[in-house]
Tab-separated table of C-alpha atoms (C1' of nucleotides) in Angstrom:
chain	number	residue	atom	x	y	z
A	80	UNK	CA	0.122	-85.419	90.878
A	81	UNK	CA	-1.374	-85.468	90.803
A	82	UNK	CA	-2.108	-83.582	88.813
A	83	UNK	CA	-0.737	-82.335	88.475
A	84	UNK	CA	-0.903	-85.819	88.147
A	85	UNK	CA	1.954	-87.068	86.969
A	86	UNK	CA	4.338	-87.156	89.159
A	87	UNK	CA	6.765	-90.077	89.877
A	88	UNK	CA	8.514	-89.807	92.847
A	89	UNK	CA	11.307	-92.335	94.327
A	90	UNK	CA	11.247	-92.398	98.038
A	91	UNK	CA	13.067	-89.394	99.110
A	92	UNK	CA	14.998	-88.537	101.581
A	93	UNK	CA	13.636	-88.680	105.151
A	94	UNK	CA	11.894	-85.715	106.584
A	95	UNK	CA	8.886	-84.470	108.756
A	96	UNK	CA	8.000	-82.154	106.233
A	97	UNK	CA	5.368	-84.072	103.640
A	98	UNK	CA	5.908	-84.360	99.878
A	99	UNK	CA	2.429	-82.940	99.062
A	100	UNK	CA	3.705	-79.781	101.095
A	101	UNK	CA	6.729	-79.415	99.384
A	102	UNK	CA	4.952	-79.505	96.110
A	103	UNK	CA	2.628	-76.861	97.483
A	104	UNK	CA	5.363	-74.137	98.367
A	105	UNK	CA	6.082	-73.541	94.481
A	106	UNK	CA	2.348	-72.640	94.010
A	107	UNK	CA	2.860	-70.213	96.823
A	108	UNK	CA	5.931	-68.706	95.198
A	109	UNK	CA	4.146	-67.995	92.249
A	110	UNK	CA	1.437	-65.868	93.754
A	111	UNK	CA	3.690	-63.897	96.258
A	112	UNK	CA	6.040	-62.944	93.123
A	113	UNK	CA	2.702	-61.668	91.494
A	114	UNK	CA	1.337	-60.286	94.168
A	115	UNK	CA	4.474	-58.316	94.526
A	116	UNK	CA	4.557	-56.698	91.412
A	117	UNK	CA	1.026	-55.541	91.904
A	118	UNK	CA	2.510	-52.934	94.723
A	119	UNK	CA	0.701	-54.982	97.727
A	120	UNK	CA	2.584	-55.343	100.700
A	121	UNK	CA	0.803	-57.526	103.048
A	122	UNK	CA	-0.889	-60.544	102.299
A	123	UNK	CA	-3.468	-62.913	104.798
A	124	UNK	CA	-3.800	-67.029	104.517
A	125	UNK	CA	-7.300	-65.824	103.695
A	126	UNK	CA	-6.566	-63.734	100.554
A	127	UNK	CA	-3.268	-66.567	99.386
A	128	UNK	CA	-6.422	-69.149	99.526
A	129	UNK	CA	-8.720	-67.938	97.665
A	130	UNK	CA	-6.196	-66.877	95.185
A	131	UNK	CA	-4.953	-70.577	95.318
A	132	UNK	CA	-8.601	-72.149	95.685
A	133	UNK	CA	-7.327	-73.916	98.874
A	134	UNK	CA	-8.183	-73.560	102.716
A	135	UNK	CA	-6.218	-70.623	104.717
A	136	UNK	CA	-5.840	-73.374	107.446
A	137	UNK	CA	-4.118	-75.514	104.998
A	138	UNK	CA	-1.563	-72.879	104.089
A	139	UNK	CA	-0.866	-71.728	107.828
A	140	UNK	CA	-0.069	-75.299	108.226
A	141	UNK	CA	1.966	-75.797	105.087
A	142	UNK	CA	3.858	-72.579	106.285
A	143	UNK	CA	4.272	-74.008	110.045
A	144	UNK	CA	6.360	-76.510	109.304
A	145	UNK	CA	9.043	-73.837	108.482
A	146	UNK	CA	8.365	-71.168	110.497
A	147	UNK	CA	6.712	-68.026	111.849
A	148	UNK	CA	6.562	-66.154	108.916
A	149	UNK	CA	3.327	-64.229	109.977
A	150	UNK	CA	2.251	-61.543	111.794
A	151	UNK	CA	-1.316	-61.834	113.887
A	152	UNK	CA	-3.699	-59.618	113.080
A	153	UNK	CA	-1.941	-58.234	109.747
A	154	UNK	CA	-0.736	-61.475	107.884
A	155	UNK	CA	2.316	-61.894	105.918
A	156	UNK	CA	4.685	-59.634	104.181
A	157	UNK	CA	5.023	-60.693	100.378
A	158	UNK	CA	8.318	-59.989	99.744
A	159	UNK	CA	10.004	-61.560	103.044
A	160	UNK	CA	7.316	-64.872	103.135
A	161	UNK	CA	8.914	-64.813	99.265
A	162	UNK	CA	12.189	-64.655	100.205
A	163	UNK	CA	11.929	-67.220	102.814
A	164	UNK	CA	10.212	-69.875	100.613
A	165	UNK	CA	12.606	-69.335	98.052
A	166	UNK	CA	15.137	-70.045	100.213
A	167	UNK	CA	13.618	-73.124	101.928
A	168	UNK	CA	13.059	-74.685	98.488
A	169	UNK	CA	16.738	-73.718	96.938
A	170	UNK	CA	15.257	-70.762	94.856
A	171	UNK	CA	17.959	-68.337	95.613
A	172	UNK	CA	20.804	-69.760	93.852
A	173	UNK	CA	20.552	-70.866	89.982
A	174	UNK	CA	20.530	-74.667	89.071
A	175	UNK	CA	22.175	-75.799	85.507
A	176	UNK	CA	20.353	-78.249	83.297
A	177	UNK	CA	21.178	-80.305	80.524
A	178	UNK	CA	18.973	-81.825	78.111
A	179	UNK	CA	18.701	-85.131	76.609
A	180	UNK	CA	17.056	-85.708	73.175
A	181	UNK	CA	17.245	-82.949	70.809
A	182	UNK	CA	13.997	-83.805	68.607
A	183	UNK	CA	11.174	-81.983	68.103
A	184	UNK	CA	10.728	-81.620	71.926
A	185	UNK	CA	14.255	-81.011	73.404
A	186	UNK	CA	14.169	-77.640	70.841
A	187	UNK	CA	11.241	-76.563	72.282
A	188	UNK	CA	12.213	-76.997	75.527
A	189	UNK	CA	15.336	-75.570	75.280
A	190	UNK	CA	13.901	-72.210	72.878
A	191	UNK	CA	11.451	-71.987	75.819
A	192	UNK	CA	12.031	-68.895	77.697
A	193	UNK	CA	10.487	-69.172	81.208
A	194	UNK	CA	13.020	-71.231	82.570
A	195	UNK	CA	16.249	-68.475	82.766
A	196	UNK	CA	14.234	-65.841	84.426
A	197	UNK	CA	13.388	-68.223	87.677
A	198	UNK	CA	17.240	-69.504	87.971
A	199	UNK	CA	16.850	-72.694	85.484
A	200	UNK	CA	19.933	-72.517	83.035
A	201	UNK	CA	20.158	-75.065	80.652
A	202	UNK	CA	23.869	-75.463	79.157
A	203	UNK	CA	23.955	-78.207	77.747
A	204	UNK	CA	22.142	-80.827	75.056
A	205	UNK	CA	22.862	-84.175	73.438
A	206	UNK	CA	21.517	-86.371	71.349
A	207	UNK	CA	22.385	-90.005	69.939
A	208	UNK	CA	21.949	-89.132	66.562
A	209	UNK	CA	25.708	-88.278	64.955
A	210	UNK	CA	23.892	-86.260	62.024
A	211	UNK	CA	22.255	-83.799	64.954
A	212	UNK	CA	25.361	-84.046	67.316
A	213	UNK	CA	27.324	-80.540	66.720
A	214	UNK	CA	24.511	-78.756	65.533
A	215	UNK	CA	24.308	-75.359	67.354
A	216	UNK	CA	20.566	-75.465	68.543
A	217	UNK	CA	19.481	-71.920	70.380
A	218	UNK	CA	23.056	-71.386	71.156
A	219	UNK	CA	24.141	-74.614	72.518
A	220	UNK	CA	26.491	-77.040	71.048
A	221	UNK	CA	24.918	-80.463	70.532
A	222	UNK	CA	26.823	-83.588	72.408
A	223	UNK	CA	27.560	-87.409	72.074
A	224	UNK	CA	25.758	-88.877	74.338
A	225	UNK	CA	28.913	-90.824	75.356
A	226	UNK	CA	30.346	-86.884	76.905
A	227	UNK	CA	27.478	-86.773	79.255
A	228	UNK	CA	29.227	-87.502	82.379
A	229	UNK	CA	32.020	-85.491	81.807
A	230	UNK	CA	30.074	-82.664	80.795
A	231	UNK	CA	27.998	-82.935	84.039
A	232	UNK	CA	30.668	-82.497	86.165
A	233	UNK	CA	32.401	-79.586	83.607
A	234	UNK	CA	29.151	-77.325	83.760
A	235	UNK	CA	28.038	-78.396	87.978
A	236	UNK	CA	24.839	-79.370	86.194
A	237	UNK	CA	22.598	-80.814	88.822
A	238	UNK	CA	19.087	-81.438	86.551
A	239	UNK	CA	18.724	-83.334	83.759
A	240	UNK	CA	15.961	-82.605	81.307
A	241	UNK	CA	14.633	-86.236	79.268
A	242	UNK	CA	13.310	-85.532	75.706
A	243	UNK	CA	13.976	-88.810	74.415
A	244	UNK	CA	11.729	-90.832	72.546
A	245	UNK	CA	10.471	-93.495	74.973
A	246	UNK	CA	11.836	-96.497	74.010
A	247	UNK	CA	15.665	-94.322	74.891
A	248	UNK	CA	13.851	-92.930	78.024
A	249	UNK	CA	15.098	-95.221	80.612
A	250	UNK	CA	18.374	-96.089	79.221
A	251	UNK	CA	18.895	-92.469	79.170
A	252	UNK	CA	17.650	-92.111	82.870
A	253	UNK	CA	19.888	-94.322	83.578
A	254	UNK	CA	22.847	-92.552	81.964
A	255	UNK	CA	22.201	-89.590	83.814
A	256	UNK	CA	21.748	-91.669	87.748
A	257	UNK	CA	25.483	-92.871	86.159
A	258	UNK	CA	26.586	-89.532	85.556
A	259	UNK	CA	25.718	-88.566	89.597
A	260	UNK	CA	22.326	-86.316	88.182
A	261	UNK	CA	19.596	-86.661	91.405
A	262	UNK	CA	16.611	-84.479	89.626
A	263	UNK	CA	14.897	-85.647	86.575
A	264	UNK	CA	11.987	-84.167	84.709
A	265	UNK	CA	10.810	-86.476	82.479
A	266	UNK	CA	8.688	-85.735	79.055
A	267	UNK	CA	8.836	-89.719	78.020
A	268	UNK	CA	5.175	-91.197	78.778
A	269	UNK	CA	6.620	-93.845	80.830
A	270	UNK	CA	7.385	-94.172	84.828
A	271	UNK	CA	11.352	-94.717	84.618
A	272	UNK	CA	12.632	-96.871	86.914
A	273	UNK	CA	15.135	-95.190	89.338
A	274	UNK	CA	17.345	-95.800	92.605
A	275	UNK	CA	16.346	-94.364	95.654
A	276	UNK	CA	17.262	-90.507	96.359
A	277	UNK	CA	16.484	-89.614	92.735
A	278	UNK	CA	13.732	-87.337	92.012
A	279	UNK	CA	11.627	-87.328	89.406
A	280	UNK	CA	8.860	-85.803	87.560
A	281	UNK	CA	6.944	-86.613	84.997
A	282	UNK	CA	5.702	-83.816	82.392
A	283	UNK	CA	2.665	-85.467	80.037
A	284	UNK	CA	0.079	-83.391	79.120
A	285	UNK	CA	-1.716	-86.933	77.545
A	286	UNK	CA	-1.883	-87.811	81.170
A	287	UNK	CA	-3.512	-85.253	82.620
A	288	UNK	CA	-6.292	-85.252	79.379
A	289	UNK	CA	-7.103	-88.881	80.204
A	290	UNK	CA	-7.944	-87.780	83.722
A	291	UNK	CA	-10.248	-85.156	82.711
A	292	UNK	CA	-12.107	-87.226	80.455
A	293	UNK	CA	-13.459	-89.224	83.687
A	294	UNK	CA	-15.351	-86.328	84.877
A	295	UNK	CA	-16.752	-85.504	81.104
A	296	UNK	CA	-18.026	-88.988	79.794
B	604	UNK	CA	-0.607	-83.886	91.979
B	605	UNK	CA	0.836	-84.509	90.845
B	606	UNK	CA	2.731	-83.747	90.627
B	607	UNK	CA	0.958	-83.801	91.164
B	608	UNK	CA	2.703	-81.410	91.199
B	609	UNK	CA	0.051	-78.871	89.549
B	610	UNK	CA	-3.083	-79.577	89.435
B	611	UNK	CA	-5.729	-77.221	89.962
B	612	UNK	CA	-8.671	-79.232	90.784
B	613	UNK	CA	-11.498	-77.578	91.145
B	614	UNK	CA	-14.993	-79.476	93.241
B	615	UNK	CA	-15.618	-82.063	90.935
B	616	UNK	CA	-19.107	-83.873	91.091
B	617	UNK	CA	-19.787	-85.931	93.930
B	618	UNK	CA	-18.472	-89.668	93.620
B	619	UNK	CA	-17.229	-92.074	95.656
B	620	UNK	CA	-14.303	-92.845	93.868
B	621	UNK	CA	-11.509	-90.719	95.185
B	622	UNK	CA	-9.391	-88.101	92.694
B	623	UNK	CA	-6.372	-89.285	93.262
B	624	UNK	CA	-7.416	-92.600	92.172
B	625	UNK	CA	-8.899	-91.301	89.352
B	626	UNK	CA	-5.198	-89.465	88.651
B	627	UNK	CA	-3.502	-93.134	88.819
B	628	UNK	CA	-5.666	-94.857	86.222
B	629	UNK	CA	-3.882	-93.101	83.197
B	630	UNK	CA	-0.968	-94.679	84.727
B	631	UNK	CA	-2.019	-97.785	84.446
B	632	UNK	CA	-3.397	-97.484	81.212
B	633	UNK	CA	-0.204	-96.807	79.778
B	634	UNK	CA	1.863	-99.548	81.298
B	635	UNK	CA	-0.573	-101.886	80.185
B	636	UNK	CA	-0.558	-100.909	76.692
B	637	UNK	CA	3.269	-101.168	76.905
B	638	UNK	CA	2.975	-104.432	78.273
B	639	UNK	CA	0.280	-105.663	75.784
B	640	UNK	CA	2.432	-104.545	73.130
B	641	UNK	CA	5.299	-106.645	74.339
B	642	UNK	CA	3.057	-110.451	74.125
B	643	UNK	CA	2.433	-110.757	77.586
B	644	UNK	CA	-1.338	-112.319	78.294
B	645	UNK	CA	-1.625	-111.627	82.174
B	646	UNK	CA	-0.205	-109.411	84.900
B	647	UNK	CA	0.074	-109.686	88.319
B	648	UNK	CA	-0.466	-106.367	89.987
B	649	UNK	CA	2.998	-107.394	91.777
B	650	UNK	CA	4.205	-106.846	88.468
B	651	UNK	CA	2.171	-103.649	88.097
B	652	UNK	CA	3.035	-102.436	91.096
B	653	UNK	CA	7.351	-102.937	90.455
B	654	UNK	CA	6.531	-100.819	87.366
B	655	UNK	CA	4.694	-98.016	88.724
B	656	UNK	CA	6.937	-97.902	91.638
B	657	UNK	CA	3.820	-98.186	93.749
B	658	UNK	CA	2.593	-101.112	96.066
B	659	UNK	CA	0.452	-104.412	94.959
B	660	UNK	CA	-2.072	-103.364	97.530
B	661	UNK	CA	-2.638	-100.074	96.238
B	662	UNK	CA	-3.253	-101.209	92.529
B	663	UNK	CA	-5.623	-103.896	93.643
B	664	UNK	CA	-7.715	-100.795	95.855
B	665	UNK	CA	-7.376	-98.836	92.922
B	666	UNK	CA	-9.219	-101.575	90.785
B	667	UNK	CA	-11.729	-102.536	93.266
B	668	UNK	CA	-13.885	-99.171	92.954
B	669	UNK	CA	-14.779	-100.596	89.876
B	670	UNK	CA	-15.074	-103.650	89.702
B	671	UNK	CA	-13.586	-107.199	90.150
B	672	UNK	CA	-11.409	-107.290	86.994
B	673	UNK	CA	-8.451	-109.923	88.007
B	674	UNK	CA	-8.694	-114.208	88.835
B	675	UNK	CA	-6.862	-115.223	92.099
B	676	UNK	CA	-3.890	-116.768	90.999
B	677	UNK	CA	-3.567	-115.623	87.482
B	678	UNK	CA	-3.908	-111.739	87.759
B	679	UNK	CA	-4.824	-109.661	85.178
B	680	UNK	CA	-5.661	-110.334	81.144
B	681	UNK	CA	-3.564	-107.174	79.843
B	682	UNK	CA	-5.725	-106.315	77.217
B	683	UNK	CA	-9.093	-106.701	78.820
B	684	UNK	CA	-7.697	-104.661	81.861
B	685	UNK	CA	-6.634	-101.730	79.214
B	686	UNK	CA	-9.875	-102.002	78.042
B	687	UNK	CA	-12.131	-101.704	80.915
B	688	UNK	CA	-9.640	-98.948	81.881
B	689	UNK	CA	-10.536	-97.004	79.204
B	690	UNK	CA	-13.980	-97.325	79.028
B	691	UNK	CA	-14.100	-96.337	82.769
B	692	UNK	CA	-12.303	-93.088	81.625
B	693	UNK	CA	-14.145	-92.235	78.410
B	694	UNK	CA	-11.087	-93.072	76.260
B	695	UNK	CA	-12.944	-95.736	74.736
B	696	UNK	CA	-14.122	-92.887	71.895
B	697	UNK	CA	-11.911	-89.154	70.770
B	698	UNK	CA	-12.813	-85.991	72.314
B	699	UNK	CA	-11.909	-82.738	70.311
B	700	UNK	CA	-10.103	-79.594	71.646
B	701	UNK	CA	-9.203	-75.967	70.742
B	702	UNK	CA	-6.068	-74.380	71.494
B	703	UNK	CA	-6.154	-70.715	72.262
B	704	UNK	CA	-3.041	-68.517	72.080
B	705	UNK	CA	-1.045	-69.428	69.120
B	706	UNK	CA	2.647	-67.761	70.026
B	707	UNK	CA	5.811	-70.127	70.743
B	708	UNK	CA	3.675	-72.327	73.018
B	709	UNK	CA	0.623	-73.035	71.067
B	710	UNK	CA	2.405	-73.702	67.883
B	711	UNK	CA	4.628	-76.760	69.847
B	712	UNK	CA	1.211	-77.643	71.150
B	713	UNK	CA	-0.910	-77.985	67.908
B	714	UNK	CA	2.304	-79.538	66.240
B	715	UNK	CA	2.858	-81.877	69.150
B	716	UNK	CA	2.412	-85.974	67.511
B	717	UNK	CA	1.079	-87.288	70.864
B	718	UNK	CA	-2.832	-86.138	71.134
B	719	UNK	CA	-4.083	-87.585	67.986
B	720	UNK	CA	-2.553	-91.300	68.387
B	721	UNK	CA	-4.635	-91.085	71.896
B	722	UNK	CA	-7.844	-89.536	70.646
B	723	UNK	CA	-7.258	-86.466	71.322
B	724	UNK	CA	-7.975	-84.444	68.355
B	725	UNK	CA	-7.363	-80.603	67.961
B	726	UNK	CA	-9.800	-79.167	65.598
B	727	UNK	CA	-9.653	-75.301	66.517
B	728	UNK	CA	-7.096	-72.956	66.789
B	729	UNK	CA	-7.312	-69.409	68.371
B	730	UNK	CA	-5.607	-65.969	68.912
B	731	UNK	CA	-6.430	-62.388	69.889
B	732	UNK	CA	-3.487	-60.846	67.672
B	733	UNK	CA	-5.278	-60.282	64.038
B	734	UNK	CA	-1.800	-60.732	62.665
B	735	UNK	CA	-2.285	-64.380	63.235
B	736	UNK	CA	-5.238	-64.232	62.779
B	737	UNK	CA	-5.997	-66.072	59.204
B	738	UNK	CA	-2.782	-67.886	59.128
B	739	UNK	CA	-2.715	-71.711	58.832
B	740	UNK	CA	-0.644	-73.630	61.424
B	741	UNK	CA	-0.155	-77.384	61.129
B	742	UNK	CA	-3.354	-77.726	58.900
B	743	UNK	CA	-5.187	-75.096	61.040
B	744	UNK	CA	-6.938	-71.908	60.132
B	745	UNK	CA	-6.248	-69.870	63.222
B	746	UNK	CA	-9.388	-68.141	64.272
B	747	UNK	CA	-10.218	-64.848	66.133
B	748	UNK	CA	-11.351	-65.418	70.216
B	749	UNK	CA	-14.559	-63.814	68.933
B	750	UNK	CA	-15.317	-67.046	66.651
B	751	UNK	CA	-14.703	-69.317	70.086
B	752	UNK	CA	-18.125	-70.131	71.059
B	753	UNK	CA	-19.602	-70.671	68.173
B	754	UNK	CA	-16.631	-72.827	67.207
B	755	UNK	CA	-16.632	-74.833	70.508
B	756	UNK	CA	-20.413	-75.433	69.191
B	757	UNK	CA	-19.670	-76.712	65.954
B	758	UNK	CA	-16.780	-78.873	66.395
B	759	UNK	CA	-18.162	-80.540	69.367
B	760	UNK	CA	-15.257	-79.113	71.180
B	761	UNK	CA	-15.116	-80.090	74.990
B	762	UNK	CA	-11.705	-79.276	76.287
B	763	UNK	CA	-9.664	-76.318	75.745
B	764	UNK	CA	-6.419	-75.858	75.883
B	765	UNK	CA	-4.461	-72.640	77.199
B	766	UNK	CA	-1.280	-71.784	75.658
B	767	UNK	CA	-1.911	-67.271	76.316
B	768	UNK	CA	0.822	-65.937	78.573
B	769	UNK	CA	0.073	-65.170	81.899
B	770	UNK	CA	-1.590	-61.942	81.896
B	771	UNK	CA	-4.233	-62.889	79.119
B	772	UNK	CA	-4.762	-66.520	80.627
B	773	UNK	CA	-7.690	-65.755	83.461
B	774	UNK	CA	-9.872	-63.783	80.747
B	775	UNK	CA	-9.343	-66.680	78.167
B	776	UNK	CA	-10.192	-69.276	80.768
B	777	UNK	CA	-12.950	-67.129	81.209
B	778	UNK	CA	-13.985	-66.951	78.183
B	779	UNK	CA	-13.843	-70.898	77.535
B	780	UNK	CA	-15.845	-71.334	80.682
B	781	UNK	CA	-18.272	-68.968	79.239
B	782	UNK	CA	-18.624	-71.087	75.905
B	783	UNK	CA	-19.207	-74.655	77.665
B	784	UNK	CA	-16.245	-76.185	78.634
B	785	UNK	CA	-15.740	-77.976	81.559
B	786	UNK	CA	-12.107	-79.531	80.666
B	787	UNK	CA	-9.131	-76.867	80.551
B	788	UNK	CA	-5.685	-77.702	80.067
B	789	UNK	CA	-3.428	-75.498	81.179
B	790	UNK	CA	0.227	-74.116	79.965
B	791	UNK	CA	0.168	-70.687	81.870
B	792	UNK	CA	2.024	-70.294	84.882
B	793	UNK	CA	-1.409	-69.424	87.529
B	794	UNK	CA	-3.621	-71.036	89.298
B	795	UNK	CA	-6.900	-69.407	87.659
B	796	UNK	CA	-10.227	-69.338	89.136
B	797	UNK	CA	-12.946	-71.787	87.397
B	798	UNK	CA	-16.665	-72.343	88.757
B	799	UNK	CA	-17.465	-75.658	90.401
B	800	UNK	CA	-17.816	-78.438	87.561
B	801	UNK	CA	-14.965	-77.114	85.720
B	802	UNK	CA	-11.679	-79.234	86.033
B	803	UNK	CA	-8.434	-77.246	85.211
B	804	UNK	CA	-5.128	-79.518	85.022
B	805	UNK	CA	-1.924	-77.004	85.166
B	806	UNK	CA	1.527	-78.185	83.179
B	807	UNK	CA	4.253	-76.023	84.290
B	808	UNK	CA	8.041	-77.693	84.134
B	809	UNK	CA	8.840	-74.611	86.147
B	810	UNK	CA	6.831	-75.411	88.960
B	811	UNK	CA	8.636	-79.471	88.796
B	812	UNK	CA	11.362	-77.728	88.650
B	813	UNK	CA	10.970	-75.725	91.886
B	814	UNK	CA	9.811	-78.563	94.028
B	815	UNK	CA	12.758	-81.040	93.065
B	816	UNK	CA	15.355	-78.414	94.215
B	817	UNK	CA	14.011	-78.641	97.426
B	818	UNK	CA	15.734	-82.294	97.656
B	819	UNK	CA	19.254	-81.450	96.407
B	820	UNK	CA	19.403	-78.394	98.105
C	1276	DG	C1'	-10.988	-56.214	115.694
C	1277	DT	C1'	-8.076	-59.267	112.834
C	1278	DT	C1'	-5.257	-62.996	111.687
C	1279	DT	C1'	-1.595	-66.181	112.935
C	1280	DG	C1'	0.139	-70.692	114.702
C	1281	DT	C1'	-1.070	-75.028	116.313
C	1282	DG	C1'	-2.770	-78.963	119.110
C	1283	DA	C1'	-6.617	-81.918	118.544
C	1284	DA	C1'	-10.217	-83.864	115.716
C	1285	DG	C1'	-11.731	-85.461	111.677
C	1286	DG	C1'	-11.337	-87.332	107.163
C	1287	DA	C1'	-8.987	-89.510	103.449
C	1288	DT	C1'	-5.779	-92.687	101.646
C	1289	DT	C1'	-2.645	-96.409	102.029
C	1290	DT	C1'	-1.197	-100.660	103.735
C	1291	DC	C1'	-2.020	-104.924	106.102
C	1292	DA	C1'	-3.387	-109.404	106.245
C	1293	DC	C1'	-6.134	-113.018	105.108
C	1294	DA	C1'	-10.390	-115.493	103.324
C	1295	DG	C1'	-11.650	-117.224	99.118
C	1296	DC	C1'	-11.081	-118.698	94.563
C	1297	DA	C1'	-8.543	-120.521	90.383
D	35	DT	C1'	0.106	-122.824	95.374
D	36	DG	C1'	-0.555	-118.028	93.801
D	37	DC	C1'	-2.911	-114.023	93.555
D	38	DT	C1'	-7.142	-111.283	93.930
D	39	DG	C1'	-10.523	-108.540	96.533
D	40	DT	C1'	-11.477	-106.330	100.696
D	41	DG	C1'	-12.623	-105.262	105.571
D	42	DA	C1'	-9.822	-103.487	109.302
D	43	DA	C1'	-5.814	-101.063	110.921
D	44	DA	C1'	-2.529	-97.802	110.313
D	45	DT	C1'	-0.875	-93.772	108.457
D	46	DC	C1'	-1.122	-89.509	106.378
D	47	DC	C1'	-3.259	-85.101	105.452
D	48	DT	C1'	-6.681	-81.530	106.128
D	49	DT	C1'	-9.697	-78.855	108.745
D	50	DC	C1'	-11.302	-77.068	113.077
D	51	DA	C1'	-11.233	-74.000	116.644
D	52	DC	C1'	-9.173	-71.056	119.743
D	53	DA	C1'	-5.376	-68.865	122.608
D	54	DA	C1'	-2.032	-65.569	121.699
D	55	DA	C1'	-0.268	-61.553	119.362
D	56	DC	C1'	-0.689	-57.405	116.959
DNA sequence: GTTTGTGAAGGATTTCACAGCA
DNA sequence: TGCTGTGAAATCCTTCACAAAC
């Protein structure tokens, strides 16, 4: 990621389908909902890749590995190929989130509104600091630290969000492995160490700036 | 990816040296300058490698495009690796950028403490809404999009990031394209279409987000 | 006529494994 | 002895090209 950078990712669980794919399917997501909403109907590998800036063969192939969601001669119909992928990634259930490090970034991430609307619900936030611990912050009640695991398994919260400094980062990725959490997105600027099965991503926009730079000098 | 997971990447100039190896250099960069930090001399890219979660063999591929930088034996000096590292990405001087869309997004953006310690410098700020117009944010004058080229001009700006929501995002990529910039950072949630030379790296949590589920579904 | 789905081919990237040097 | 640098091998991923379906 690599893009977008930036991606750490712990040896997942074994399957035929590849990583890169997987990554890919959220991309397509996003251009079937807006293609949707635009009143189309019927959409070809052609018109997705151009849209996308990638090969059509590439996404009939990223699609095969699923199924037969086309139709020869017509293409694909948005709203089912939608459904499907949204299904084949978990998209049509919500997940609950809780995040970790209520500074300057953990606010932001929590005020920012584009993670409700696709099923992302974030209920609940701690922080190490006592004086910020019961704060009400955008409606939720800042924790201890030290009630993270029970809280995980209170609220069924399967992501946890890291906005932690980075010299808390890993102990904190670590407290959330402990408390049974399997999907991490990270905003630390460091590549956590974690066991395998745990997911993680990385979100660093410094990252992705250095890489651009190459191509500029 | 990148991630990785989101990365639009759009025909960058010929070169030998293969993207995704240009993606992992960051990477590097920044466990090195952890490392440095912490007294260490020399590094094995065994050492690297248990870091970064990635093979020995990889990092040492990696390195080779560009030289030989290690001693058989010994490994790595820390500090001249960082260095040659940087230089090899342009980091090795600041670049200046201009934020356009001032809302929610661009305000975290501009406020954000971890461009400027990196050389990243944001020296322009930009919105459509005249309301905002005038205002100062975090030691900026905000700007109207009309002032954007001959801004980009006089600050010497060469990467622009995008923090419009969706709708507004093509026409302001667009319109950065138009002015000279080949380096576009990008908040909104699409895939927008640049010309060949222009590199667009995407940040989206939502699209992390997405792909992760996939595994604890 | 158009576009999918997919084996096969081609290309790119990663890993192996070891010669060579400190 | 320990570790790099690197061709060669292995693996992974993308693109081609075309039969089949509409």
């Amino acid at each position: 990621m690599a893009s977008f950078n930036n991606n750490s990712d712990n040896s997942l669980p074994e399957s035929a389908v590849p990583e890169v794919v997987i990554q890919r399917l959220p991309l397509y997501v996003r251009v079937l909902t807006q293609f949707s909403s635009s009143g189309e109907e019927v959409i070809s590998s052609e018109q997705l890749g151009t849209r996308l800036q990638m090969t059509p063969a590439q996404i009939r192939k990223d699609l095969s590995y699923f199924g037969r969601f086309g139709k020869q001669g017509r293409g694909y119909n948005i709203s089912i190929l939608e459904g499907k992928l949204r299904t084949i990634l978990g998209l049509d259930r919500t997940w609950n989130a809780a995040v970790v490090g209520m500074g300057r970034l953990g606010r932001a991430v929590v005020s920012y509104p584009g993670f409700a609307p696709e099923g992302f619900n974030i209920l609940a936030a701690f922080d190490a600091n006592e004086e910020i611990v019961g704060q009400s912050i955008s409606g939720l009640k800042v924790e201890s630290i030290s009630k993270l695991t029970q809280s995980v398994k209170d609220h069924d919260i399967k992501i946890g969000i890291v906005t932690v400094p980075i010299d808390h980062a890993q102990e904190v990725i670590d407290a959330l492995v402990e408390a049974g959490i399997r999907s991490i997105l990270n905003y630390a600027p460091l590549s956590p160490q974690v066991p395998e099965g745990v997911t993680v991503r990385g979100i660093d926009p410094v990252l992705s700036l250095q890489s651009m730079t190459y191509y500029i000098k």
